[in-house]
JSON list of C-alpha atoms in Angstrom, two decimals:
[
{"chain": "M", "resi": 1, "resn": "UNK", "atom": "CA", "xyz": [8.78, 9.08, -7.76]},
{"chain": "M", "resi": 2, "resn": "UNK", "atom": "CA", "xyz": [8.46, 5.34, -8.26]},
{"chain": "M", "resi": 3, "resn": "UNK", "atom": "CA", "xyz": [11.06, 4.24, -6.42]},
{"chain": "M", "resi": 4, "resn": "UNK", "atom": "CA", "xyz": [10.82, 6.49, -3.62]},
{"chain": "M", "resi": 5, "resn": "UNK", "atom": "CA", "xyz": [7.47, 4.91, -3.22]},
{"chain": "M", "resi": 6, "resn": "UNK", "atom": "CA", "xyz": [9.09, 1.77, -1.27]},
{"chain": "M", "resi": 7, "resn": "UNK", "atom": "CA", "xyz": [11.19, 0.44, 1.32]},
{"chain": "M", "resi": 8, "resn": "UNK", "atom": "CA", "xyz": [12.89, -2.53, 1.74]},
{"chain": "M", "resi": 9, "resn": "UNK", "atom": "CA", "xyz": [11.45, -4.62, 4.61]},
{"chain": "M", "resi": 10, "resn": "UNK", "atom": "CA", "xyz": [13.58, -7.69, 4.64]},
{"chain": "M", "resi": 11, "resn": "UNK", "atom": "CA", "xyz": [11.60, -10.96, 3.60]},
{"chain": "M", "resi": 12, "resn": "UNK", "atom": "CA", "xyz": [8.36, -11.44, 1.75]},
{"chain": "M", "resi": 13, "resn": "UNK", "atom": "CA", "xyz": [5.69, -13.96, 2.24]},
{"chain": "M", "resi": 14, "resn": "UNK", "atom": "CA", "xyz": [6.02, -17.30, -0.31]},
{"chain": "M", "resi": 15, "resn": "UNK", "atom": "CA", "xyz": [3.05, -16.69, -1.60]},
{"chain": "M", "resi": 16, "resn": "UNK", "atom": "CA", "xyz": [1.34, -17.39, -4.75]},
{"chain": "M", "resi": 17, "resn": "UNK", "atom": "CA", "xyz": [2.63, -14.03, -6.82]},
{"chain": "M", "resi": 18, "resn": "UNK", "atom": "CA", "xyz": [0.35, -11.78, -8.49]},
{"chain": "M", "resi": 19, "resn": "UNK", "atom": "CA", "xyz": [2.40, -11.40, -11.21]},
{"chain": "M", "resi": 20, "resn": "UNK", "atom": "CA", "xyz": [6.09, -12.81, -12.52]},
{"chain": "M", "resi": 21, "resn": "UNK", "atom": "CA", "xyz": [8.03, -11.68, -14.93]},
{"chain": "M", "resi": 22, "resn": "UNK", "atom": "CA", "xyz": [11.42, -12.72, -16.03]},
{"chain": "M", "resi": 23, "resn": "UNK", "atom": "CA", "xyz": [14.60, -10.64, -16.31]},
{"chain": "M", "resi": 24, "resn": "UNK", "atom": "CA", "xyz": [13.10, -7.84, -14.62]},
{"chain": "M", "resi": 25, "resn": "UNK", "atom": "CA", "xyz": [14.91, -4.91, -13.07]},
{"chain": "M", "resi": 26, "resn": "UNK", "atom": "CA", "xyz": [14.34, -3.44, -9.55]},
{"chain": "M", "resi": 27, "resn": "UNK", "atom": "CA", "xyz": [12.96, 0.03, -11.13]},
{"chain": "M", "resi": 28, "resn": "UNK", "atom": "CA", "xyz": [10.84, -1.96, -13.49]},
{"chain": "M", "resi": 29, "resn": "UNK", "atom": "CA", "xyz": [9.14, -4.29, -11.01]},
{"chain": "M", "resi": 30, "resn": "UNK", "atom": "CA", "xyz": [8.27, -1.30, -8.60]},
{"chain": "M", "resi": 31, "resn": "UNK", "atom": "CA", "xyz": [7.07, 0.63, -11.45]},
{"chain": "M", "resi": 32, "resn": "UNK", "atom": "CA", "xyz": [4.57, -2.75, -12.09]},
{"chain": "M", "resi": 33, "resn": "UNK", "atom": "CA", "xyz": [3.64, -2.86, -8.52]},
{"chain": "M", "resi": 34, "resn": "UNK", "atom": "CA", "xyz": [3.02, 0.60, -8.17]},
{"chain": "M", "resi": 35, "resn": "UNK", "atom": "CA", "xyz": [0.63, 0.72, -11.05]},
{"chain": "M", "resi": 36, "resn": "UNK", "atom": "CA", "xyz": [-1.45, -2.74, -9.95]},
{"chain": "M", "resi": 37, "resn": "UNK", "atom": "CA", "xyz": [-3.60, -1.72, -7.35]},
{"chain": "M", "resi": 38, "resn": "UNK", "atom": "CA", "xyz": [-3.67, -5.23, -5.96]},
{"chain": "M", "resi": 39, "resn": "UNK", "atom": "CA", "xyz": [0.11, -5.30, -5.57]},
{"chain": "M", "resi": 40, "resn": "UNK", "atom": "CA", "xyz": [1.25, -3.92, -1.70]},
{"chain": "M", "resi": 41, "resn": "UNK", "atom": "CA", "xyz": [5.15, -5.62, -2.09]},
{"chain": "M", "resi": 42, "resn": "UNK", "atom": "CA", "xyz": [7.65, -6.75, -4.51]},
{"chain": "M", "resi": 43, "resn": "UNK", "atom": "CA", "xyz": [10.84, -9.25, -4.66]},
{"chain": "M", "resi": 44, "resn": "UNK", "atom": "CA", "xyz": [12.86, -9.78, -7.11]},
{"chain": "M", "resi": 45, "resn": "UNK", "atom": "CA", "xyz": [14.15, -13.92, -7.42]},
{"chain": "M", "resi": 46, "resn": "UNK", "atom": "CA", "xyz": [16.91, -14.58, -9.91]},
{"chain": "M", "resi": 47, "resn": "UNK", "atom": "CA", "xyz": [15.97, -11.94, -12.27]},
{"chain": "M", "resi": 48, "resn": "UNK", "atom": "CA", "xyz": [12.30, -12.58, -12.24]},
{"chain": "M", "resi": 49, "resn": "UNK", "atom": "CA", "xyz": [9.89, -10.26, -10.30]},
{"chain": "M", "resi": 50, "resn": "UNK", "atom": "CA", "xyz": [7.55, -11.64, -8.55]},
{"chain": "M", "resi": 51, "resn": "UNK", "atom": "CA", "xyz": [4.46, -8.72, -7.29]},
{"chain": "M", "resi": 52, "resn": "UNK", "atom": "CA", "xyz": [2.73, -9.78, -3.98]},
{"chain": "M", "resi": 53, "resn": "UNK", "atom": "CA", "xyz": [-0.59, -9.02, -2.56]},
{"chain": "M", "resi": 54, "resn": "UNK", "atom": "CA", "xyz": [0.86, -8.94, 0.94]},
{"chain": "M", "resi": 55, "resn": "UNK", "atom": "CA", "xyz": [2.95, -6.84, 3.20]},
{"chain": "M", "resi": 56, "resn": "UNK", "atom": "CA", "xyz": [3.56, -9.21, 6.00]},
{"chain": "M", "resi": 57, "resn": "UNK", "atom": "CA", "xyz": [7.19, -10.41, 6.38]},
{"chain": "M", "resi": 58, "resn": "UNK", "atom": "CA", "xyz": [8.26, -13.91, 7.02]},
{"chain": "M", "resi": 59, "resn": "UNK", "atom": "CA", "xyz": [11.78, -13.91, 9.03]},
{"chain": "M", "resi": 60, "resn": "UNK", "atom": "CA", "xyz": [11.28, -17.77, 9.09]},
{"chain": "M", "resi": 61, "resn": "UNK", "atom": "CA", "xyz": [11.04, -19.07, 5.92]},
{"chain": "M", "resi": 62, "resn": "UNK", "atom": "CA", "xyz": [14.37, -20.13, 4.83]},
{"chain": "M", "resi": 63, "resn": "UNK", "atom": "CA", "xyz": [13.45, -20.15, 0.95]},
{"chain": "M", "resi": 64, "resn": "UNK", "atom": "CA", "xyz": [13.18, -16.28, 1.67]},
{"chain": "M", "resi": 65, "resn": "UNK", "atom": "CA", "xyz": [16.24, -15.51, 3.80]},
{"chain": "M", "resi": 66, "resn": "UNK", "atom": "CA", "xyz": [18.18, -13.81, 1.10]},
{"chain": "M", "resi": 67, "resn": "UNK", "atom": "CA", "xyz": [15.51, -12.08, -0.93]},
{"chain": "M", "resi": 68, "resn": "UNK", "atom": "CA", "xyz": [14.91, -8.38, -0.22]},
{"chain": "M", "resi": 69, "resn": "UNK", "atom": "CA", "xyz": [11.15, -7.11, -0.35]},
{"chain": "M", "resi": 70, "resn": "UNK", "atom": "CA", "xyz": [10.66, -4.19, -1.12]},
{"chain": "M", "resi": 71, "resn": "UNK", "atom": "CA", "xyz": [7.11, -2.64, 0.13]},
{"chain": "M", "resi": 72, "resn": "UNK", "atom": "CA", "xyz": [5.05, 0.25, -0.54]},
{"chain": "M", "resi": 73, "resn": "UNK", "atom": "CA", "xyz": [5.48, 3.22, 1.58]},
{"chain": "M", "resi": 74, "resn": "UNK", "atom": "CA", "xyz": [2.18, 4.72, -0.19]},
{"chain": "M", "resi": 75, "resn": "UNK", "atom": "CA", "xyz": [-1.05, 2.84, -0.19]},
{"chain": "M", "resi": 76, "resn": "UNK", "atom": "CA", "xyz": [-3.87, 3.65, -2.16]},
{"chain": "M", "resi": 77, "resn": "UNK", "atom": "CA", "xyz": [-6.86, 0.91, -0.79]},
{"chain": "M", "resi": 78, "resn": "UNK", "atom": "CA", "xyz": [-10.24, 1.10, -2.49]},
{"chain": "M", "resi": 79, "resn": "UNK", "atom": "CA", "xyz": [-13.16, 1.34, -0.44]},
{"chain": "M", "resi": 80, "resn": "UNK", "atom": "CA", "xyz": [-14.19, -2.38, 1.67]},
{"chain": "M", "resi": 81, "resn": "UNK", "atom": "CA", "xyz": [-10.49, -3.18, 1.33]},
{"chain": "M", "resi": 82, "resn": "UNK", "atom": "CA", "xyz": [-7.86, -3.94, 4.51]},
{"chain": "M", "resi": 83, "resn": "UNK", "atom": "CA", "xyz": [-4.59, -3.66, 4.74]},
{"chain": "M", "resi": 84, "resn": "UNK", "atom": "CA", "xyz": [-1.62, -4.32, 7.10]},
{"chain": "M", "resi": 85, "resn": "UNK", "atom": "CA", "xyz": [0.99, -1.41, 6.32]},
{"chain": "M", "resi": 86, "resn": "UNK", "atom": "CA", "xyz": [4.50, -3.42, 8.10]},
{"chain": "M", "resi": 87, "resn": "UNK", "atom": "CA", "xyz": [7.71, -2.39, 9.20]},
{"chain": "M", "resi": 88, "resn": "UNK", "atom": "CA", "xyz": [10.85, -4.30, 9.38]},
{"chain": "M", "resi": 89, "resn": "UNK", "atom": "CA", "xyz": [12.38, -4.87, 13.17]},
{"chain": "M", "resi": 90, "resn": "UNK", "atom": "CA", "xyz": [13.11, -2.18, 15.04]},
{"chain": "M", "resi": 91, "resn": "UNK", "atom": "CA", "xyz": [11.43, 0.37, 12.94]},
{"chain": "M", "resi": 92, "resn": "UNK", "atom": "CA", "xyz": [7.96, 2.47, 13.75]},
{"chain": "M", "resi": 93, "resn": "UNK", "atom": "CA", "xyz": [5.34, 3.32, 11.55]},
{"chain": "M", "resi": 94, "resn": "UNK", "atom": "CA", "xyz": [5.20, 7.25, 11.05]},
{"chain": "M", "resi": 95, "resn": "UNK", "atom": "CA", "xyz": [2.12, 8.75, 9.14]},
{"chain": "M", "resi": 96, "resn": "UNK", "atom": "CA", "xyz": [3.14, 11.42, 6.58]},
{"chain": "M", "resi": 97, "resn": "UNK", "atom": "CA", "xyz": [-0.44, 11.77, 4.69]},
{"chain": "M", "resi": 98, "resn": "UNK", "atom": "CA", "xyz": [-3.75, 10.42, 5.08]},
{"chain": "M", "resi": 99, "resn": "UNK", "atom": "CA", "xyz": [-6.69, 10.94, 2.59]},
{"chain": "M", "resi": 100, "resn": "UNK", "atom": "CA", "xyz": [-10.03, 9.09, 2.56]},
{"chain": "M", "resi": 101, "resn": "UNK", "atom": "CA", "xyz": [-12.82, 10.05, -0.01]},
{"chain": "M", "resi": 102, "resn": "UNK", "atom": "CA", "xyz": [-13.33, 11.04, -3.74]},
{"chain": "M", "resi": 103, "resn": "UNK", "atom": "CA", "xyz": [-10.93, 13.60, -5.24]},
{"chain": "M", "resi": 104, "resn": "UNK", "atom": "CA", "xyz": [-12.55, 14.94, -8.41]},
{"chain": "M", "resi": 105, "resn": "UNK", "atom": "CA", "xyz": [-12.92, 11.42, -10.60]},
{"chain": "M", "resi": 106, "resn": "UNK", "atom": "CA", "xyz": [-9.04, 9.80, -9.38]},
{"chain": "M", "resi": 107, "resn": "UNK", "atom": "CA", "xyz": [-9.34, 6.09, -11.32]},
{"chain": "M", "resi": 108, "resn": "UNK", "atom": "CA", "xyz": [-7.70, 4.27, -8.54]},
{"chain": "M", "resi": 109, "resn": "UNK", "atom": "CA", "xyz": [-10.35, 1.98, -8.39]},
{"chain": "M", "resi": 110, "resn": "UNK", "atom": "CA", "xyz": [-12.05, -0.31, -10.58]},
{"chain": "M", "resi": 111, "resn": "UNK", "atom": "CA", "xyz": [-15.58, 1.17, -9.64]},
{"chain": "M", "resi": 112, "resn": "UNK", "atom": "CA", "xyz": [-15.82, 4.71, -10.73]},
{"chain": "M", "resi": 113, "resn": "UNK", "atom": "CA", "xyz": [-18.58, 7.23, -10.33]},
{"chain": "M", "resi": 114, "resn": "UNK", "atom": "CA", "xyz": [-21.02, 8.42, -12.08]},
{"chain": "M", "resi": 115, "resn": "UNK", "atom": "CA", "xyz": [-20.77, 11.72, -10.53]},
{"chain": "M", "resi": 116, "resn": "UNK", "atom": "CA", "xyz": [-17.43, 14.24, -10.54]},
{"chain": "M", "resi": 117, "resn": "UNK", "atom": "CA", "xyz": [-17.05, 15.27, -6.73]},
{"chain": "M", "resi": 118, "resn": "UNK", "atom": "CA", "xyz": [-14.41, 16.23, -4.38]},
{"chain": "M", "resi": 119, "resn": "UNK", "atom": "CA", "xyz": [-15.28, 15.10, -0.67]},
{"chain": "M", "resi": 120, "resn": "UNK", "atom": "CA", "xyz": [-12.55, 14.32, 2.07]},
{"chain": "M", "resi": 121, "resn": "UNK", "atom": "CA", "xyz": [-13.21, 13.21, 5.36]},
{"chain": "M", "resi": 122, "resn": "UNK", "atom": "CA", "xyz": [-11.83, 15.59, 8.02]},
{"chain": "M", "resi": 123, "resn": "UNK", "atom": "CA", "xyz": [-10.74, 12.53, 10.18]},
{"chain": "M", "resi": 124, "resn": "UNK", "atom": "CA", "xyz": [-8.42, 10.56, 7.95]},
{"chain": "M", "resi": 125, "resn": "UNK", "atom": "CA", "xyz": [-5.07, 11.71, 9.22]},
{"chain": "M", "resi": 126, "resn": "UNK", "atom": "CA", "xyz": [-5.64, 11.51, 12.87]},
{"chain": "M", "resi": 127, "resn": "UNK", "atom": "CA", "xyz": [-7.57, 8.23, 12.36]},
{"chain": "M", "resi": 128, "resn": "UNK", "atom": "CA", "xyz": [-4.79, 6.58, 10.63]},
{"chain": "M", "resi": 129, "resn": "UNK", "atom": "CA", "xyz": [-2.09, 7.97, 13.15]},
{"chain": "M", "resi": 130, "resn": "UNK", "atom": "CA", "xyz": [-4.77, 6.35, 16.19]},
{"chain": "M", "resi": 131, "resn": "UNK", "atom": "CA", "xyz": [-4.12, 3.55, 14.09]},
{"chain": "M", "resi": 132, "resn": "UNK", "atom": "CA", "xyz": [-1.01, 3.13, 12.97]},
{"chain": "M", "resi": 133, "resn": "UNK", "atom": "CA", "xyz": [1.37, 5.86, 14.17]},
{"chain": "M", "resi": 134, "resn": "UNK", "atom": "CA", "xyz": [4.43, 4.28, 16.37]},
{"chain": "M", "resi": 135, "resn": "UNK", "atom": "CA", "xyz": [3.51, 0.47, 15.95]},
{"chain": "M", "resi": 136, "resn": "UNK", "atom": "CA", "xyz": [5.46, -2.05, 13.52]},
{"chain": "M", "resi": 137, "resn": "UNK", "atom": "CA", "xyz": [2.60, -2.93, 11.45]},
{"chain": "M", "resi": 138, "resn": "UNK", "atom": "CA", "xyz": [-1.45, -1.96, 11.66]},
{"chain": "M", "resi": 139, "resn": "UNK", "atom": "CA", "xyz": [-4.51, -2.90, 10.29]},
{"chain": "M", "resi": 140, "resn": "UNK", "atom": "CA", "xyz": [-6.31, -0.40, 8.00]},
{"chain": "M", "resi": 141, "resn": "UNK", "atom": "CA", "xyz": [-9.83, -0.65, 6.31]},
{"chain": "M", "resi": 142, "resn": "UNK", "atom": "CA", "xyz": [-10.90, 1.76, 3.85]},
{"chain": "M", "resi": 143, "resn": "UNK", "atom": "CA", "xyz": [-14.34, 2.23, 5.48]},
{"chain": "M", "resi": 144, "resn": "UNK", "atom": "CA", "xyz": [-17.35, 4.67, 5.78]},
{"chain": "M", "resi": 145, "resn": "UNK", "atom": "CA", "xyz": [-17.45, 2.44, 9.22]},
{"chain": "M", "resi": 146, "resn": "UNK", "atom": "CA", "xyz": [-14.07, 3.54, 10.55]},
{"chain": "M", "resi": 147, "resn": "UNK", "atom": "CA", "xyz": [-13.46, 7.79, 8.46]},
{"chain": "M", "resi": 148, "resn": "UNK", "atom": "CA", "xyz": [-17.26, 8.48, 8.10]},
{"chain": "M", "resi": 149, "resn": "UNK", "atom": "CA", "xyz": [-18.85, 8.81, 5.33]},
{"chain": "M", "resi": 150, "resn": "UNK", "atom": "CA", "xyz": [-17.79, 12.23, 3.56]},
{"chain": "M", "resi": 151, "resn": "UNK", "atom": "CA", "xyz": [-20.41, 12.01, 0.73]},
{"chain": "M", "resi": 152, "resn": "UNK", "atom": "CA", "xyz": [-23.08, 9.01, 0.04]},
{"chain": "M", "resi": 153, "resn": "UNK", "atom": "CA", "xyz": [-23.48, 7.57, -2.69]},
{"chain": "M", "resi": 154, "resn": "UNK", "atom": "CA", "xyz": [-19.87, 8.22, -3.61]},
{"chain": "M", "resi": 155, "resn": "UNK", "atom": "CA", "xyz": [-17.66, 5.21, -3.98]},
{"chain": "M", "resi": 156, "resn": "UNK", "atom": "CA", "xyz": [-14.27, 6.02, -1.93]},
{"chain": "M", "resi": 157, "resn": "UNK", "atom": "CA", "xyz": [-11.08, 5.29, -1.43]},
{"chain": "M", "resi": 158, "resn": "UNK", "atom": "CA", "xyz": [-7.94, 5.97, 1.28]},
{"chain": "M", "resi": 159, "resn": "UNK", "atom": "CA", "xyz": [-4.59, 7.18, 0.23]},
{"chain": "M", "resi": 160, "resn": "UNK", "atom": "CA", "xyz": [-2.13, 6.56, 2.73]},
{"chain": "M", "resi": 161, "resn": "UNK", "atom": "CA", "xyz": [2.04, 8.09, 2.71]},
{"chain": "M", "resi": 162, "resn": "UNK", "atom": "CA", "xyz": [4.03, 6.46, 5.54]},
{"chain": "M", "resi": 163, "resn": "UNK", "atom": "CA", "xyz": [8.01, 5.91, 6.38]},
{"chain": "M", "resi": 164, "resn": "UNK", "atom": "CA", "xyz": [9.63, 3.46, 8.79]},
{"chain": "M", "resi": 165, "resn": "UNK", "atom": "CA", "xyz": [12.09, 5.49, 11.14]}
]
């Protein structure tokens, strides 16, 4: 499941990683990545992976023209949070899934509730396709101000499955 949960997108950003850790395997760094909620892409540089807080790709920086990034294809962005969801040239965002709310005490977040509830806002799927659906990269934010606000007093979160076709 891990690895189906990213796609490469050509080059990464040169930013400061989140993480790096040496002689690390491709299946390995996605699994880190896909378990740090702060991580949205991956490369891996002469053994070491390196997890990135961005999606956006950088076709002109020539430290990064041979390094493949590899990019999650499913997003799970705490409540107040943004996120650009990016495809490589050529290729179109399509919207598999959309979720935004609480489902039942999911500790995707670092603030939990105090309170066990299951509340999902009717809107998510066609408001991320309005978004997102048929562009090369969008801007989401996991907001009562853009989905609603599906139960109050609940802290939420959106859950987002894409592909690049």
């Amino acid at each position: 499941m891990c690895a189906q949960s990213f796609q490469e997108i050509g080059s990464c950003t040169s930013g400061t990683p989140l993480l790096t850790v040496s002689n690390d395997r491709k299946l390995k760094c996605a699994w880190r990545c896909q378990n740090n909620a702060d991580c949205l892409s991956f490369r891996i540089v002469n053994g070491a992976c390196h997890l990135l807080s961005d999606l956006s790709i950088t076709s002109n920086d020539v430290l990064d023209v041979h390094e493949k990034c590899y990019a999650k294809t499913e997003i799970i962005l705490c409540e107040g949070k943004m996120v650009t969801l990016t495809c490589s040239v050529a290729k179109k965002i399509q919207i598999n899934w959309a979720m935004y709310g609480e489902d039942q005490g999911a500790r995707h977040c670092s603030k939990t509730n105090t309170i066990t509830v299951r509340c999902l806002a009717d809107n998510a799927m066609e408001t991320v396709q309005n978004l997102c659906e048929n562009r090369s990269s969008c801007e989401i934010e996991a907001s009562n101000a853009v989905f609603g606000d599906p139960c109050q007093g609940v802290y939420k979160y959106l859950h987002v499955k894409y592909t690049c076709l």
